[in-house]
PDB file of C-alpha atoms in Angstrom:
ATOM      1  CA  GLY A1124     -56.918  25.634  34.310  1.00 53.00           C
ATOM      2  CA  ALA A1125     -56.115  25.015  30.711  1.00 80.00           C
ATOM      3  CA  GLY A1126     -53.278  22.703  29.904  1.00 91.00           C
ATOM      4  CA  VAL A1127     -51.089  22.702  26.913  1.00 94.00           C
ATOM      5  CA  SER A1128     -52.969  22.631  23.790  1.00 95.00           C
ATOM      6  CA  GLN A1129     -51.712  21.713  20.300  1.00 96.00           C
ATOM      7  CA  SER A1130     -53.235  22.051  16.831  1.00 96.00           C
ATOM      8  CA  PRO A1131     -54.063  20.442  14.624  1.00 96.00           C
ATOM      9  CA  SER A1132     -54.445  17.093  16.402  1.00 94.00           C
ATOM     10  CA  ASN A1133     -53.839  15.193  13.103  1.00 95.00           C
ATOM     11  CA  LYS A1134     -52.252  16.240   9.927  1.00 96.00           C
ATOM     12  CA  VAL A1135     -51.928  14.338   6.751  1.00 96.00           C
ATOM     13  CA  THR A1136     -49.748  16.039   3.988  1.00 97.00           C
ATOM     14  CA  GLU A1137     -47.911  15.163   0.928  1.00 96.00           C
ATOM     15  CA  LYS A1138     -44.303  14.760   0.599  1.00 97.00           C
ATOM     16  CA  GLY A1139     -42.681  18.082  -0.256  1.00 97.00           C
ATOM     17  CA  LYS A1140     -45.324  20.288   1.297  1.00 97.00           C
ATOM     18  CA  ASP A1141     -44.641  22.548   4.169  1.00 97.00           C
ATOM     19  CA  VAL A1142     -46.614  22.095   7.470  1.00 98.00           C
ATOM     20  CA  GLU A1143     -47.119  24.247  10.569  1.00 98.00           C
ATOM     21  CA  LEU A1144     -47.847  22.814  14.029  1.00 98.00           C
ATOM     22  CA  ARG A1145     -49.125  25.061  16.830  1.00 97.00           C
ATOM     23  CA  CYS A1146     -48.544  24.947  20.482  1.00 97.00           C
ATOM     24  CA  ASP A1147     -50.365  27.035  23.215  1.00 96.00           C
ATOM     25  CA  PRO A1148     -48.477  26.529  26.525  1.00 94.00           C
ATOM     26  CA  ILE A1149     -49.911  26.937  29.968  1.00 92.00           C
ATOM     27  CA  SER A1150     -50.221  30.607  30.986  1.00 90.00           C
ATOM     28  CA  GLY A1151     -47.232  31.789  32.878  1.00 86.00           C
ATOM     29  CA  HIS A1152     -44.997  28.975  31.793  1.00 89.00           C
ATOM     30  CA  THR A1153     -41.778  30.616  30.421  1.00 87.00           C
ATOM     31  CA  ALA A1154     -40.315  27.635  29.024  1.00 88.00           C
ATOM     32  CA  LEU A1155     -41.579  25.747  25.954  1.00 91.00           C
ATOM     33  CA  TYR A1156     -40.262  22.498  24.328  1.00 92.00           C
ATOM     34  CA  TRP A1157     -40.867  20.572  21.146  1.00 94.00           C
ATOM     35  CA  TYR A1158     -40.300  16.953  20.885  1.00 92.00           C
ATOM     36  CA  ARG A1159     -41.076  14.219  18.385  1.00 92.00           C
ATOM     37  CA  GLN A1160     -41.909  10.661  18.928  1.00 88.00           C
ATOM     38  CA  SER A1161     -41.478   8.248  15.941  1.00 85.00           C
ATOM     39  CA  LEU A1162     -43.332   4.978  15.964  1.00 78.00           C
ATOM     40  CA  GLY A1163     -41.708   2.771  18.608  1.00 71.00           C
ATOM     41  CA  GLN A1164     -39.181   5.405  19.668  1.00 75.00           C
ATOM     42  CA  GLY A1165     -38.623   7.524  22.647  1.00 77.00           C
ATOM     43  CA  LEU A1166     -38.990  11.299  22.888  1.00 84.00           C
ATOM     44  CA  GLU A1167     -36.596  13.123  20.697  1.00 86.00           C
ATOM     45  CA  PHE A1168     -35.836  16.670  21.846  1.00 86.00           C
ATOM     46  CA  LEU A1169     -36.117  19.212  19.053  1.00 91.00           C
ATOM     47  CA  ILE A1170     -35.976  22.786  20.427  1.00 91.00           C
ATOM     48  CA  TYR A1171     -36.285  24.567  23.866  1.00 88.00           C
ATOM     49  CA  PHE A1172     -37.518  28.284  24.291  1.00 89.00           C
ATOM     50  CA  GLN A1173     -36.879  30.109  27.709  1.00 85.00           C
ATOM     51  CA  GLY A1174     -38.195  33.450  28.140  1.00 81.00           C
ATOM     52  CA  ASN A1175     -36.559  35.839  25.824  1.00 78.00           C
ATOM     53  CA  SER A1176     -33.343  34.018  25.519  1.00 82.00           C
ATOM     54  CA  ALA A1177     -32.080  32.603  22.192  1.00 83.00           C
ATOM     55  CA  PRO A1178     -33.837  29.216  21.725  1.00 86.00           C
ATOM     56  CA  ASP A1179     -31.801  26.110  21.992  1.00 84.00           C
ATOM     57  CA  LYS A1180     -32.114  24.484  18.540  1.00 86.00           C
ATOM     58  CA  SER A1181     -29.608  21.729  19.101  1.00 82.00           C
ATOM     59  CA  GLY A1182     -32.132  19.011  18.651  1.00 86.00           C
ATOM     60  CA  LEU A1183     -33.537  20.069  15.196  1.00 90.00           C
ATOM     61  CA  PRO A1184     -32.821  17.331  12.714  1.00 91.00           C
ATOM     62  CA  SER A1185     -32.308  19.459   9.718  1.00 93.00           C
ATOM     63  CA  ASP A1186     -32.528  22.884   8.432  1.00 94.00           C
ATOM     64  CA  ARG A1187     -36.059  22.097   7.167  1.00 97.00           C
ATOM     65  CA  PHE A1188     -37.332  22.354  10.695  1.00 96.00           C
ATOM     66  CA  SER A1189     -37.766  25.768  12.276  1.00 95.00           C
ATOM     67  CA  ALA A1190     -39.725  27.170  15.266  1.00 95.00           C
ATOM     68  CA  GLU A1191     -40.770  30.382  16.612  1.00 93.00           C
ATOM     69  CA  ARG A1192     -42.345  31.537  19.708  1.00 93.00           C
ATOM     70  CA  THR A1193     -44.277  34.909  19.581  1.00 83.00           C
ATOM     71  CA  GLY A1194     -44.624  37.226  22.555  1.00 80.00           C
ATOM     72  CA  GLY A1195     -43.215  34.472  24.875  1.00 76.00           C
ATOM     73  CA  SER A1196     -46.326  32.366  24.517  1.00 89.00           C
ATOM     74  CA  VAL A1197     -47.635  30.646  21.483  1.00 94.00           C
ATOM     75  CA  SER A1198     -45.129  28.617  19.429  1.00 96.00           C
ATOM     76  CA  THR A1199     -45.114  27.353  15.811  1.00 96.00           C
ATOM     77  CA  LEU A1200     -43.028  24.482  14.576  1.00 97.00           C
ATOM     78  CA  THR A1201     -42.508  24.692  10.760  1.00 97.00           C
ATOM     79  CA  ILE A1202     -41.467  21.756   8.631  1.00 97.00           C
ATOM     80  CA  GLN A1203     -40.556  22.618   5.159  1.00 97.00           C
ATOM     81  CA  ARG A1204     -40.481  20.141   2.135  1.00 97.00           C
ATOM     82  CA  THR A1205     -41.750  17.394   4.397  1.00 97.00           C
ATOM     83  CA  GLN A1206     -40.297  13.940   4.018  1.00 97.00           C
ATOM     84  CA  GLN A1207     -41.831  10.600   4.894  1.00 95.00           C
ATOM     85  CA  GLU A1208     -39.454  10.185   7.768  1.00 94.00           C
ATOM     86  CA  ASP A1209     -40.880  13.335   9.293  1.00 96.00           C
ATOM     87  CA  SER A1210     -44.036  11.161  10.096  1.00 96.00           C
ATOM     88  CA  ALA A1211     -44.371  11.265  13.820  1.00 95.00           C
ATOM     89  CA  VAL A1212     -46.170  12.640  16.883  1.00 93.00           C
ATOM     90  CA  TYR A1213     -44.839  16.179  17.660  1.00 96.00           C
ATOM     91  CA  LEU A1214     -45.339  16.902  21.261  1.00 94.00           C
ATOM     92  CA  CYS A1215     -45.126  20.366  22.876  1.00 95.00           C
ATOM     93  CA  ALA A1216     -44.475  20.938  26.597  1.00 92.00           C
ATOM     94  CA  SER A1217     -44.165  23.823  28.805  1.00 91.00           C
ATOM     95  CA  SER A1218     -42.739  24.410  32.349  1.00 87.00           C
ATOM     96  CA  ARG A1219     -41.835  27.004  34.964  1.00 82.00           C
ATOM     97  CA  PRO A1220     -38.008  26.403  35.156  1.00 67.00           C
ATOM     98  CA  GLY A1221     -36.605  26.619  38.511  1.00 64.00           C
ATOM     99  CA  GLN A1222     -35.883  23.956  41.302  1.00 56.00           C
ATOM    100  CA  GLY A1223     -37.500  20.679  41.972  1.00 55.00           C
ATOM    101  CA  THR A1224     -41.032  20.171  40.879  1.00 53.00           C
ATOM    102  CA  GLU A1225     -41.091  23.331  38.864  1.00 56.00           C
ATOM    103  CA  GLU A1226     -38.941  21.481  36.304  1.00 70.00           C
ATOM    104  CA  THR A1227     -41.907  19.387  35.514  1.00 81.00           C
ATOM    105  CA  GLN A1228     -43.027  19.604  32.052  1.00 86.00           C
ATOM    106  CA  TYR A1229     -46.630  19.557  31.077  1.00 90.00           C
ATOM    107  CA  PHE A1230     -47.260  17.983  27.654  1.00 92.00           C
ATOM    108  CA  GLY A1231     -49.852  18.597  25.176  1.00 93.00           C
ATOM    109  CA  PRO A1232     -51.730  15.836  23.482  1.00 92.00           C
ATOM    110  CA  GLY A1233     -49.503  16.024  20.378  1.00 94.00           C
ATOM    111  CA  THR A1234     -49.995  16.461  16.610  1.00 96.00           C
ATOM    112  CA  ARG A1235     -49.886  13.240  14.560  1.00 95.00           C
ATOM    113  CA  LEU A1236     -48.165  13.986  11.363  1.00 96.00           C
ATOM    114  CA  LEU A1237     -48.318  11.525   8.466  1.00 96.00           C
ATOM    115  CA  VAL A1238     -46.261  12.452   5.362  1.00 96.00           C
ATOM    116  CA  LEU A1239     -47.561  10.438   2.274  1.00 95.00           C
TER     117      LEU A1239
ATOM    118  CA  ASP B 797     -24.584   8.468  22.774  1.00 71.00           C
ATOM    119  CA  GLN B 798     -27.827   7.913  24.573  1.00 81.00           C
ATOM    120  CA  GLN B 799     -27.453   9.311  28.109  1.00 91.00           C
ATOM    121  CA  VAL B 800     -30.655   7.850  29.471  1.00 93.00           C
ATOM    122  CA  LYS B 801     -31.511   4.271  28.748  1.00 94.00           C
ATOM    123  CA  GLN B 802     -34.533   2.170  29.545  1.00 95.00           C
ATOM    124  CA  ASN B 803     -33.239  -1.277  28.463  1.00 91.00           C
ATOM    125  CA  SER B 804     -36.615  -3.083  28.688  1.00 94.00           C
ATOM    126  CA  PRO B 805     -38.983  -1.970  25.950  1.00 92.00           C
ATOM    127  CA  SER B 806     -41.858  -3.847  27.594  1.00 95.00           C
ATOM    128  CA  LEU B 807     -42.985  -5.354  30.869  1.00 97.00           C
ATOM    129  CA  SER B 808     -45.946  -7.483  31.660  1.00 97.00           C
ATOM    130  CA  VAL B 809     -47.162  -8.227  35.093  1.00 98.00           C
ATOM    131  CA  GLN B 810     -50.308  -9.553  36.780  1.00 97.00           C
ATOM    132  CA  GLU B 811     -52.649  -7.270  38.648  1.00 97.00           C
ATOM    133  CA  GLY B 812     -51.839  -6.884  42.265  1.00 97.00           C
ATOM    134  CA  ARG B 813     -48.139  -7.668  41.821  1.00 97.00           C
ATOM    135  CA  ILE B 814     -45.197  -5.253  41.778  1.00 98.00           C
ATOM    136  CA  SER B 815     -44.151  -3.552  38.670  1.00 98.00           C
ATOM    137  CA  ILE B 816     -40.484  -2.368  38.471  1.00 98.00           C
ATOM    138  CA  LEU B 817     -39.425  -0.176  35.626  1.00 98.00           C
ATOM    139  CA  ASN B 818     -35.597   0.443  35.295  1.00 98.00           C
ATOM    140  CA  CYS B 819     -33.677   3.342  33.958  1.00 97.00           C
ATOM    141  CA  ASP B 820     -29.913   3.858  33.559  1.00 97.00           C
ATOM    142  CA  TYR B 821     -28.002   7.061  32.827  1.00 96.00           C
ATOM    143  CA  THR B 822     -24.425   7.988  31.999  1.00 95.00           C
ATOM    144  CA  ASN B 823     -24.178  11.638  32.790  1.00 91.00           C
ATOM    145  CA  SER B 824     -23.096  12.195  36.382  1.00 91.00           C
ATOM    146  CA  MET B 825     -24.067  15.714  36.272  1.00 89.00           C
ATOM    147  CA  PHE B 826     -27.867  14.884  36.192  1.00 90.00           C
ATOM    148  CA  ASP B 827     -29.323  15.963  39.439  1.00 87.00           C
ATOM    149  CA  TYR B 828     -33.016  15.601  38.877  1.00 88.00           C
ATOM    150  CA  PHE B 829     -34.938  12.751  37.540  1.00 92.00           C
ATOM    151  CA  LEU B 830     -38.614  12.245  36.588  1.00 91.00           C
ATOM    152  CA  TRP B 831     -40.940   9.640  35.438  1.00 94.00           C
ATOM    153  CA  TYR B 832     -43.638  10.291  32.957  1.00 94.00           C
ATOM    154  CA  LYS B 833     -46.580   8.117  32.079  1.00 95.00           C
ATOM    155  CA  LYS B 834     -48.071   8.069  28.509  1.00 91.00           C
ATOM    156  CA  TYR B 835     -51.343   6.591  27.360  1.00 91.00           C
ATOM    157  CA  PRO B 836     -52.025   6.060  23.735  1.00 85.00           C
ATOM    158  CA  ALA B 837     -53.039   9.089  21.684  1.00 79.00           C
ATOM    159  CA  GLU B 838     -52.162  11.459  24.670  1.00 85.00           C
ATOM    160  CA  GLY B 839     -49.174  13.339  25.796  1.00 87.00           C
ATOM    161  CA  PRO B 840     -46.987  12.167  28.478  1.00 90.00           C
ATOM    162  CA  THR B 841     -48.103  13.238  32.105  1.00 90.00           C
ATOM    163  CA  PHE B 842     -45.659  13.806  34.998  1.00 89.00           C
ATOM    164  CA  LEU B 843     -45.852  10.782  37.371  1.00 94.00           C
ATOM    165  CA  ILE B 844     -43.044  11.332  40.085  1.00 93.00           C
ATOM    166  CA  SER B 845     -39.633  12.930  40.490  1.00 91.00           C
ATOM    167  CA  ILE B 846     -36.531  12.561  42.582  1.00 92.00           C
ATOM    168  CA  SER B 847     -33.708  15.000  43.523  1.00 90.00           C
ATOM    169  CA  SER B 848     -30.226  13.473  43.450  1.00 91.00           C
ATOM    170  CA  ILE B 849     -29.893  14.487  47.129  1.00 91.00           C
ATOM    171  CA  LYS B 850     -32.408  11.747  47.983  1.00 93.00           C
ATOM    172  CA  ASP B 851     -32.461   8.089  47.292  1.00 95.00           C
ATOM    173  CA  LYS B 852     -36.151   7.301  47.528  1.00 97.00           C
ATOM    174  CA  ASN B 853     -39.336   9.282  46.911  1.00 96.00           C
ATOM    175  CA  GLU B 854     -42.784   7.843  47.522  1.00 96.00           C
ATOM    176  CA  ASP B 855     -46.219   8.890  46.359  1.00 95.00           C
ATOM    177  CA  GLY B 856     -49.112   6.439  46.983  1.00 96.00           C
ATOM    178  CA  ARG B 857     -48.425   3.251  44.973  1.00 97.00           C
ATOM    179  CA  PHE B 858     -45.454   4.829  43.211  1.00 97.00           C
ATOM    180  CA  THR B 859     -41.856   4.894  44.662  1.00 98.00           C
ATOM    181  CA  VAL B 860     -38.833   5.972  42.784  1.00 97.00           C
ATOM    182  CA  PHE B 861     -35.347   4.787  44.004  1.00 97.00           C
ATOM    183  CA  LEU B 862     -32.218   6.369  42.866  1.00 97.00           C
ATOM    184  CA  ASN B 863     -28.728   4.635  43.211  1.00 97.00           C
ATOM    185  CA  LYS B 864     -26.270   7.362  42.340  1.00 95.00           C
ATOM    186  CA  SER B 865     -23.259   5.092  42.429  1.00 95.00           C
ATOM    187  CA  ALA B 866     -24.835   2.878  39.890  1.00 96.00           C
ATOM    188  CA  LYS B 867     -26.321   5.661  37.956  1.00 96.00           C
ATOM    189  CA  HIS B 868     -29.621   3.794  38.155  1.00 97.00           C
ATOM    190  CA  LEU B 869     -33.079   4.601  39.064  1.00 97.00           C
ATOM    191  CA  SER B 870     -36.233   2.435  39.263  1.00 98.00           C
ATOM    192  CA  LEU B 871     -39.851   3.052  39.532  1.00 98.00           C
ATOM    193  CA  HIS B 872     -41.924   0.635  41.680  1.00 98.00           C
ATOM    194  CA  ILE B 873     -45.644   0.344  41.289  1.00 98.00           C
ATOM    195  CA  VAL B 874     -47.387  -1.636  43.980  1.00 97.00           C
ATOM    196  CA  PRO B 875     -49.987  -2.943  43.680  1.00 97.00           C
ATOM    197  CA  SER B 876     -50.123  -2.851  40.047  1.00 98.00           C
ATOM    198  CA  GLN B 877     -53.524  -2.116  38.440  1.00 97.00           C
ATOM    199  CA  PRO B 878     -54.827  -2.569  34.893  1.00 97.00           C
ATOM    200  CA  GLY B 879     -55.130   1.151  34.608  1.00 96.00           C
ATOM    201  CA  ASP B 880     -51.467   1.502  34.944  1.00 97.00           C
ATOM    202  CA  SER B 881     -50.866   0.024  31.666  1.00 97.00           C
ATOM    203  CA  ALA B 882     -49.014   2.592  29.652  1.00 96.00           C
ATOM    204  CA  VAL B 883     -45.711   3.734  28.322  1.00 94.00           C
ATOM    205  CA  TYR B 884     -43.395   4.910  31.069  1.00 96.00           C
ATOM    206  CA  PHE B 885     -40.601   7.414  30.266  1.00 94.00           C
ATOM    207  CA  CYS B 886     -37.591   8.089  32.490  1.00 95.00           C
ATOM    208  CA  ALA B 887     -36.198  11.645  32.151  1.00 92.00           C
ATOM    209  CA  ALA B 888     -33.120  13.297  33.622  1.00 91.00           C
ATOM    210  CA  LEU B 889     -31.769  16.831  33.671  1.00 84.00           C
ATOM    211  CA  TYR B 890     -29.169  19.084  35.383  1.00 78.00           C
ATOM    212  CA  ASN B 891     -29.380  22.540  36.662  1.00 66.00           C
ATOM    213  CA  THR B 892     -26.865  24.224  34.165  1.00 58.00           C
ATOM    214  CA  ASN B 893     -29.064  22.874  31.384  1.00 60.00           C
ATOM    215  CA  ALA B 894     -32.362  23.716  33.124  1.00 55.00           C
ATOM    216  CA  GLY B 895     -35.498  22.579  31.404  1.00 61.00           C
ATOM    217  CA  LYS B 896     -33.740  20.379  28.757  1.00 72.00           C
ATOM    218  CA  SER B 897     -34.678  16.978  29.939  1.00 81.00           C
ATOM    219  CA  THR B 898     -33.206  13.898  28.374  1.00 86.00           C
ATOM    220  CA  PHE B 899     -35.627  11.060  28.037  1.00 89.00           C
ATOM    221  CA  GLY B 900     -35.196   7.408  27.613  1.00 92.00           C
ATOM    222  CA  ASP B 901     -37.149   5.475  24.952  1.00 90.00           C
ATOM    223  CA  GLY B 902     -39.835   4.349  27.251  1.00 93.00           C
ATOM    224  CA  THR B 903     -40.964   0.956  28.771  1.00 95.00           C
ATOM    225  CA  THR B 904     -44.538  -0.358  27.867  1.00 95.00           C
ATOM    226  CA  LEU B 905     -46.087  -1.682  30.964  1.00 97.00           C
ATOM    227  CA  THR B 906     -49.079  -4.156  30.616  1.00 97.00           C
ATOM    228  CA  VAL B 907     -50.802  -5.121  33.813  1.00 97.00           C
ATOM    229  CA  LYS B 908     -53.008  -8.098  33.233  1.00 96.00           C
ATOM    230  CA  PRO B 909     -56.244  -8.611  35.206  1.00 93.00           C
TER     231      PRO B 909
END
């Protein structure tokens, strides 16, 4: 079956521009997560969607970052007025929250964002 | 305050030997732990997990050990193979915060032929 897909795979933008990153989770996975990994750093949690519940936005670094999940499936992460420090790999993951191995998150290949 | 720490940013071992990757955590509420493996230009992939009710879980060449009193877990790979060269992330979560894993910074493993 299809895994988590993300688009675009690479994005180069100019400082101050807005960007949108897309994530298609695995069908049937109710949970969706966004992370970012800056060069040489670990995975930084950004936002978590679970079903129809209000998203957990506690990881968003600033109000320039926002995310939506339409119809409980596809998600879009938007970064407004991009800054050079936003350059990172943005990873999306999905899972079927529950017990044990259902907690396993399946990651997409990531979107590599470079802000010039 | 980093709740999950991987204190060794890198590890180099010889092919055929054992690789031991370590992870420490501070939140005693964590009750489920996972290891992910990440190759360059790819997303992390799930490797192995362990529940807090166990102290060991084994899957082929991979074994995860959990020491709850020390808040420490380790991933053992034996024998190590060059294809194991990757970044390994430790992650932890607890049921009341279901789904929101906390990740360590990762350890880059290099297995030399």
